[in-house]
Amino acid sequence: MWGSVTCILVACVLDGLDGHTARYLNACTKIGFELDSLCDCGNFGVVPALVVYFWASALPKDECTGGDCGTMDTLVWIACCCYSACCALRLARFNVEGKAAEMDKSYPPTDGPQSPRPPVPKTLLHNFLQKKLYFRGVPAPVGAAYALTPMMMHMSHLRLGLGRYSSFVLSLYFGRAGTAVTMLVTGLLMVCSLPTFSSKMLKMEKDDTHLRSRNPLSFLAKVCGACLFIFCLVRSPFDV
């Protein structure tokens, strides 16, 4: 399971970088935009659902009535299918509604490529006040992280802090029933209209990319953040 979770977390990181890489290389295309959503559906819709289901079906049968977990496993499977469907619907809605193009029009206007950029604090304040720069519903990578929560809690070092109540809490909240509820709630969060923060709010203009840095201090902060994340991912993937 360690390898499965690590691959999904790495996919989350790469999904956050692919658009910035395309803009940095000036290689944005419509087919790339569509393929990105197709990959997201597989990486964050199908794979987490399968990983969670096979993990949940292998849990001890103590929580099941009479030791028969057939009904509970079926409920978990239904919840996982609902999660995958919600993820696909969320991605399709994003593409059909032209949300990406709508976001690109919400940045502060400039007089031209040679005109000076507005101050960073002023731009960030402008972006955070723009309703169109917020996602509708939880993004697919974040949804995948939520879906993996039951499994990661079982394998996390944080469970040691629960002491002798560890088994009871994990079976109650993150057993088969808790896993099914988590998958259903996560699916609903992805398709609902809840405004969600977007990394696009941190951009100064539509063609901006996080791979570029305005000054050495910004570049150093990004490198340190990336190194810290990689260290935590390798050292304790279930606690990230």
mmCIF file of C-alpha atoms in Angstrom:
data_model
loop_
_atom_site.group_PDB
_atom_site.id
_atom_site.type_symbol
_atom_site.label_atom_id
_atom_site.label_comp_id
_atom_site.label_asym_id
_atom_site.label_seq_id
_atom_site.Cartn_x
_atom_site.Cartn_y
_atom_site.Cartn_z
ATOM 1 C CA MET A 1 0.000 0.000 0.000
ATOM 2 C CA TRP A 2 2.969 2.304 0.610
ATOM 3 C CA GLY A 3 3.758 2.352 -3.099
ATOM 4 C CA SER A 4 0.132 3.054 -4.076
ATOM 5 C CA VAL A 5 -0.222 5.997 -1.709
ATOM 6 C CA THR A 6 3.157 7.399 -2.727
ATOM 7 C CA CYS A 7 2.261 7.241 -6.435
ATOM 8 C CA ILE A 8 -1.027 9.067 -5.817
ATOM 9 C CA LEU A 9 0.706 11.777 -3.762
ATOM 10 C CA VAL A 10 3.364 12.172 -6.460
ATOM 11 C CA ALA A 11 0.563 12.459 -9.031
ATOM 12 C CA CYS A 12 -0.940 15.281 -6.949
ATOM 13 C CA VAL A 13 2.364 17.149 -7.051
ATOM 14 C CA LEU A 14 2.827 16.607 -10.787
ATOM 15 C CA ASP A 15 -0.743 17.710 -11.448
ATOM 16 C CA GLY A 16 0.050 20.977 -9.740
ATOM 17 C CA LEU A 17 3.138 21.447 -11.902
ATOM 18 C CA ASP A 18 1.992 20.332 -15.362
ATOM 19 C CA GLY A 19 0.113 23.516 -16.201
ATOM 20 C CA HIS A 20 2.918 25.704 -14.899
ATOM 21 C CA THR A 21 5.446 23.704 -16.913
ATOM 22 C CA ALA A 22 3.359 24.099 -20.078
ATOM 23 C CA ARG A 23 3.127 27.880 -19.563
ATOM 24 C CA TYR A 24 6.838 28.088 -18.758
ATOM 25 C CA LEU A 25 7.638 26.279 -22.031
ATOM 26 C CA ASN A 26 4.905 28.155 -23.922
ATOM 27 C CA ALA A 27 3.392 24.790 -24.894
ATOM 28 C CA CYS A 28 -0.265 25.173 -23.849
ATOM 29 C CA THR A 29 -2.712 23.441 -26.222
ATOM 30 C CA LYS A 30 -6.388 22.496 -26.108
ATOM 31 C CA ILE A 31 -5.627 18.792 -26.467
ATOM 32 C CA GLY A 32 -3.200 19.033 -23.549
ATOM 33 C CA PHE A 33 -5.941 20.631 -21.465
ATOM 34 C CA GLU A 34 -8.327 17.765 -22.217
ATOM 35 C CA LEU A 35 -5.691 15.078 -21.675
ATOM 36 C CA ASP A 36 -4.871 16.648 -18.323
ATOM 37 C CA SER A 37 -8.468 16.147 -17.174
ATOM 38 C CA LEU A 38 -8.484 12.589 -18.530
ATOM 39 C CA CYS A 39 -5.354 11.760 -16.529
ATOM 40 C CA ASP A 40 -6.854 13.432 -13.456
ATOM 41 C CA CYS A 41 -9.908 11.195 -13.733
ATOM 42 C CA GLY A 42 -7.697 8.121 -13.689
ATOM 43 C CA ASN A 43 -5.183 9.298 -11.092
ATOM 44 C CA PHE A 44 -7.613 10.880 -8.648
ATOM 45 C CA GLY A 45 -10.938 9.249 -9.493
ATOM 46 C CA VAL A 46 -10.330 5.595 -10.359
ATOM 47 C CA VAL A 47 -7.043 4.704 -8.670
ATOM 48 C CA PRO A 48 -7.828 6.006 -5.144
ATOM 49 C CA ALA A 49 -11.224 4.291 -5.230
ATOM 50 C CA LEU A 50 -9.668 0.926 -6.119
ATOM 51 C CA VAL A 51 -6.829 1.292 -3.617
ATOM 52 C CA VAL A 52 -9.226 2.202 -0.805
ATOM 53 C CA TYR A 53 -11.651 -0.587 -1.662
ATOM 54 C CA PHE A 54 -9.039 -3.362 -1.749
ATOM 55 C CA TRP A 55 -7.518 -2.038 1.468
ATOM 56 C CA ALA A 56 -10.899 -1.839 3.248
ATOM 57 C CA SER A 57 -11.930 -5.319 2.114
ATOM 58 C CA ALA A 58 -8.741 -6.708 3.684
ATOM 59 C CA LEU A 59 -9.414 -5.165 7.123
ATOM 60 C CA PRO A 60 -10.040 -7.498 10.085
ATOM 61 C CA LYS A 61 -13.590 -8.809 10.268
ATOM 62 C CA ASP A 62 -14.069 -7.988 13.954
ATOM 63 C CA GLU A 63 -16.333 -5.015 13.161
ATOM 64 C CA CYS A 64 -18.702 -7.113 11.016
ATOM 65 C CA THR A 65 -21.760 -8.843 12.441
ATOM 66 C CA GLY A 66 -21.105 -12.576 12.712
ATOM 67 C CA GLY A 67 -17.771 -12.177 10.985
ATOM 68 C CA ASP A 68 -19.499 -11.797 7.586
ATOM 69 C CA CYS A 69 -18.324 -8.599 5.876
ATOM 70 C CA GLY A 70 -19.978 -9.235 2.514
ATOM 71 C CA THR A 71 -22.618 -6.538 2.981
ATOM 72 C CA MET A 72 -20.154 -3.977 4.314
ATOM 73 C CA ASP A 73 -17.705 -4.672 1.486
ATOM 74 C CA THR A 74 -20.524 -4.137 -0.998
ATOM 75 C CA LEU A 75 -21.388 -0.801 0.605
ATOM 76 C CA VAL A 76 -17.748 0.257 0.436
ATOM 77 C CA TRP A 77 -17.646 -0.730 -3.251
ATOM 78 C CA ILE A 78 -20.791 1.322 -3.974
ATOM 79 C CA ALA A 79 -19.311 4.303 -2.123
ATOM 80 C CA CYS A 80 -16.075 4.000 -4.112
ATOM 81 C CA CYS A 81 -18.015 3.889 -7.395
ATOM 82 C CA CYS A 82 -19.972 6.993 -6.350
ATOM 83 C CA TYR A 83 -16.708 8.737 -5.528
ATOM 84 C CA SER A 84 -15.258 7.926 -8.970
ATOM 85 C CA ALA A 85 -18.418 9.131 -10.706
ATOM 86 C CA CYS A 86 -18.375 12.404 -8.743
ATOM 87 C CA CYS A 87 -14.725 12.972 -9.637
ATOM 88 C CA ALA A 88 -15.453 12.448 -13.348
ATOM 89 C CA LEU A 89 -18.477 14.770 -13.137
ATOM 90 C CA ARG A 90 -16.445 17.452 -11.392
ATOM 91 C CA LEU A 91 -13.722 17.368 -14.066
ATOM 92 C CA ALA A 92 -16.261 17.339 -16.902
ATOM 93 C CA ARG A 93 -18.083 20.330 -15.398
ATOM 94 C CA PHE A 94 -14.806 22.234 -15.113
ATOM 95 C CA ASN A 95 -14.048 21.674 -18.809
ATOM 96 C CA VAL A 96 -17.545 22.249 -20.194
ATOM 97 C CA GLU A 97 -18.162 25.452 -18.242
ATOM 98 C CA GLY A 98 -14.849 26.918 -19.405
ATOM 99 C CA LYS A 99 -13.786 27.586 -15.831
ATOM 100 C CA ALA A 100 -10.092 27.856 -16.733
ATOM 101 C CA ALA A 101 -10.713 30.587 -19.299
ATOM 102 C CA GLU A 102 -13.011 32.359 -16.851
ATOM 103 C CA MET A 103 -10.251 32.351 -14.243
ATOM 104 C CA ASP A 104 -7.704 33.770 -16.686
ATOM 105 C CA LYS A 105 -9.927 36.829 -17.239
ATOM 106 C CA SER A 106 -10.078 37.647 -13.528
ATOM 107 C CA TYR A 107 -6.514 38.871 -13.046
ATOM 108 C CA PRO A 108 -5.722 42.596 -12.709
ATOM 109 C CA PRO A 109 -5.660 44.308 -16.128
ATOM 110 C CA THR A 110 -2.342 45.600 -17.455
ATOM 111 C CA ASP A 111 -1.607 48.294 -20.027
ATOM 112 C CA GLY A 112 0.771 46.095 -21.978
ATOM 113 C CA PRO A 113 3.672 43.645 -21.726
ATOM 114 C CA GLN A 114 6.112 46.481 -20.984
ATOM 115 C CA SER A 115 3.986 48.091 -18.287
ATOM 116 C CA PRO A 116 5.138 47.650 -14.680
ATOM 117 C CA ARG A 117 3.422 44.949 -12.660
ATOM 118 C CA PRO A 118 1.264 46.018 -9.725
ATOM 119 C CA PRO A 119 2.649 45.315 -6.239
ATOM 120 C CA VAL A 120 2.350 41.716 -5.075
ATOM 121 C CA PRO A 121 0.194 42.440 -1.967
ATOM 122 C CA LYS A 122 -2.250 44.483 -4.048
ATOM 123 C CA THR A 123 -2.496 41.736 -6.682
ATOM 124 C CA LEU A 124 -3.015 39.001 -4.091
ATOM 125 C CA LEU A 125 -5.768 41.012 -2.409
ATOM 126 C CA HIS A 126 -7.432 41.536 -5.780
ATOM 127 C CA ASN A 127 -7.244 37.810 -6.558
ATOM 128 C CA PHE A 128 -8.662 36.706 -3.216
ATOM 129 C CA LEU A 129 -11.656 38.994 -3.738
ATOM 130 C CA GLN A 130 -12.392 37.549 -7.191
ATOM 131 C CA LYS A 131 -15.144 34.965 -6.939
ATOM 132 C CA LYS A 132 -14.260 33.516 -10.352
ATOM 133 C CA LEU A 133 -10.773 32.553 -9.147
ATOM 134 C CA TYR A 134 -12.249 30.115 -6.644
ATOM 135 C CA PHE A 135 -12.866 26.511 -7.637
ATOM 136 C CA ARG A 136 -16.397 25.184 -7.450
ATOM 137 C CA GLY A 137 -16.106 22.199 -5.168
ATOM 138 C CA VAL A 138 -12.996 20.433 -3.937
ATOM 139 C CA PRO A 139 -10.361 19.864 -6.685
ATOM 140 C CA ALA A 140 -9.716 16.277 -7.775
ATOM 141 C CA PRO A 141 -6.206 15.977 -6.199
ATOM 142 C CA VAL A 142 -7.500 17.251 -2.857
ATOM 143 C CA GLY A 143 -10.442 14.852 -3.132
ATOM 144 C CA ALA A 144 -8.027 11.970 -3.645
ATOM 145 C CA ALA A 145 -6.141 12.987 -0.496
ATOM 146 C CA TYR A 146 -9.422 13.084 1.453
ATOM 147 C CA ALA A 147 -10.395 9.659 0.104
ATOM 148 C CA LEU A 148 -7.116 8.156 1.319
ATOM 149 C CA THR A 149 -7.608 9.521 4.850
ATOM 150 C CA PRO A 150 -8.984 6.289 6.425
ATOM 151 C CA MET A 151 -6.156 4.176 5.036
ATOM 152 C CA MET A 152 -3.482 6.714 5.904
ATOM 153 C CA MET A 153 -4.789 7.048 9.459
ATOM 154 C CA HIS A 154 -4.510 3.291 9.944
ATOM 155 C CA MET A 155 -0.896 3.338 8.797
ATOM 156 C CA SER A 156 0.098 6.682 10.307
ATOM 157 C CA HIS A 157 2.376 7.116 13.300
ATOM 158 C CA LEU A 158 -0.199 9.563 14.678
ATOM 159 C CA ARG A 159 -2.382 6.632 15.754
ATOM 160 C CA LEU A 160 0.192 5.859 18.459
ATOM 161 C CA GLY A 161 -0.952 9.007 20.240
ATOM 162 C CA LEU A 162 -4.345 7.398 20.810
ATOM 163 C CA GLY A 163 -2.788 4.791 23.071
ATOM 164 C CA ARG A 164 -5.042 1.922 24.069
ATOM 165 C CA TYR A 165 -8.011 3.581 22.342
ATOM 166 C CA SER A 166 -6.290 3.312 18.969
ATOM 167 C CA SER A 167 -8.041 0.136 17.799
ATOM 168 C CA PHE A 168 -11.477 1.319 18.950
ATOM 169 C CA VAL A 169 -11.217 4.759 17.293
ATOM 170 C CA LEU A 170 -9.793 3.405 14.045
ATOM 171 C CA SER A 171 -12.445 0.706 13.723
ATOM 172 C CA LEU A 172 -15.258 3.132 14.599
ATOM 173 C CA TYR A 173 -14.324 6.038 12.375
ATOM 174 C CA PHE A 174 -12.012 4.546 9.768
ATOM 175 C CA GLY A 175 -13.213 0.960 9.423
ATOM 176 C CA ARG A 176 -15.442 -0.206 6.576
ATOM 177 C CA ALA A 177 -18.366 2.004 7.602
ATOM 178 C CA GLY A 178 -16.166 5.052 8.154
ATOM 179 C CA THR A 179 -14.434 4.461 4.823
ATOM 180 C CA ALA A 180 -17.751 4.310 2.969
ATOM 181 C CA VAL A 181 -18.903 7.559 4.589
ATOM 182 C CA THR A 182 -15.587 9.244 3.799
ATOM 183 C CA MET A 183 -15.824 8.294 0.119
ATOM 184 C CA LEU A 184 -19.422 9.519 -0.179
ATOM 185 C CA VAL A 185 -18.765 12.813 1.604
ATOM 186 C CA THR A 186 -15.643 13.435 -0.489
ATOM 187 C CA GLY A 187 -17.595 12.787 -3.677
ATOM 188 C CA LEU A 188 -20.248 15.285 -2.618
ATOM 189 C CA LEU A 189 -17.592 17.882 -1.795
ATOM 190 C CA MET A 190 -16.201 17.571 -5.319
ATOM 191 C CA VAL A 191 -19.516 18.117 -7.117
ATOM 192 C CA CYS A 192 -20.991 20.748 -4.787
ATOM 193 C CA SER A 193 -20.726 24.499 -5.408
ATOM 194 C CA LEU A 194 -18.596 25.186 -2.331
ATOM 195 C CA PRO A 195 -16.022 27.928 -3.159
ATOM 196 C CA THR A 196 -12.535 26.456 -2.742
ATOM 197 C CA PHE A 197 -9.153 28.157 -2.742
ATOM 198 C CA SER A 198 -7.081 27.790 -5.903
ATOM 199 C CA SER A 199 -3.336 28.100 -6.454
ATOM 200 C CA LYS A 200 -4.225 30.440 -9.331
ATOM 201 C CA MET A 201 -4.852 33.097 -6.693
ATOM 202 C CA LEU A 202 -1.105 33.268 -6.106
ATOM 203 C CA LYS A 203 -0.383 34.156 -9.730
ATOM 204 C CA MET A 204 0.186 37.745 -10.793
ATOM 205 C CA GLU A 205 -1.294 37.316 -14.297
ATOM 206 C CA LYS A 206 -2.801 34.577 -16.442
ATOM 207 C CA ASP A 207 0.491 33.617 -18.138
ATOM 208 C CA ASP A 208 2.399 33.618 -14.860
ATOM 209 C CA THR A 209 3.833 30.373 -13.500
ATOM 210 C CA HIS A 210 5.081 29.282 -10.098
ATOM 211 C CA LEU A 211 8.233 27.974 -11.790
ATOM 212 C CA ARG A 212 9.385 31.559 -12.249
ATOM 213 C CA SER A 213 10.532 33.662 -9.305
ATOM 214 C CA ARG A 214 10.617 37.440 -9.005
ATOM 215 C CA ASN A 215 13.626 37.441 -6.705
ATOM 216 C CA PRO A 216 16.189 35.031 -5.172
ATOM 217 C CA LEU A 217 14.307 34.936 -1.863
ATOM 218 C CA SER A 218 11.150 33.649 -3.567
ATOM 219 C CA PHE A 219 13.190 31.040 -5.440
ATOM 220 C CA LEU A 220 14.881 29.913 -2.223
ATOM 221 C CA ALA A 221 11.538 29.586 -0.429
ATOM 222 C CA LYS A 222 10.150 27.408 -3.239
ATOM 223 C CA VAL A 223 13.232 25.159 -3.243
ATOM 224 C CA CYS A 224 13.112 24.752 0.552
ATOM 225 C CA GLY A 225 9.390 23.961 0.446
ATOM 226 C CA ALA A 226 9.907 21.348 -2.266
ATOM 227 C CA CYS A 227 12.789 19.716 -0.379
ATOM 228 C CA LEU A 228 10.773 19.642 2.846
ATOM 229 C CA PHE A 229 7.814 18.000 1.103
ATOM 230 C CA ILE A 230 10.018 15.362 -0.549
ATOM 231 C CA PHE A 231 11.705 14.611 2.779
ATOM 232 C CA CYS A 232 8.341 14.167 4.551
ATOM 233 C CA LEU A 233 6.990 12.054 1.687
ATOM 234 C CA VAL A 234 9.946 9.678 1.809
ATOM 235 C CA ARG A 235 10.259 9.601 5.613
ATOM 236 C CA SER A 236 6.572 9.351 6.589
ATOM 237 C CA PRO A 237 4.280 9.094 3.527
ATOM 238 C CA PHE A 238 1.205 8.330 5.643
ATOM 239 C CA ASP A 239 1.682 11.433 7.799
ATOM 240 C CA VAL A 240 2.026 13.981 4.959
#
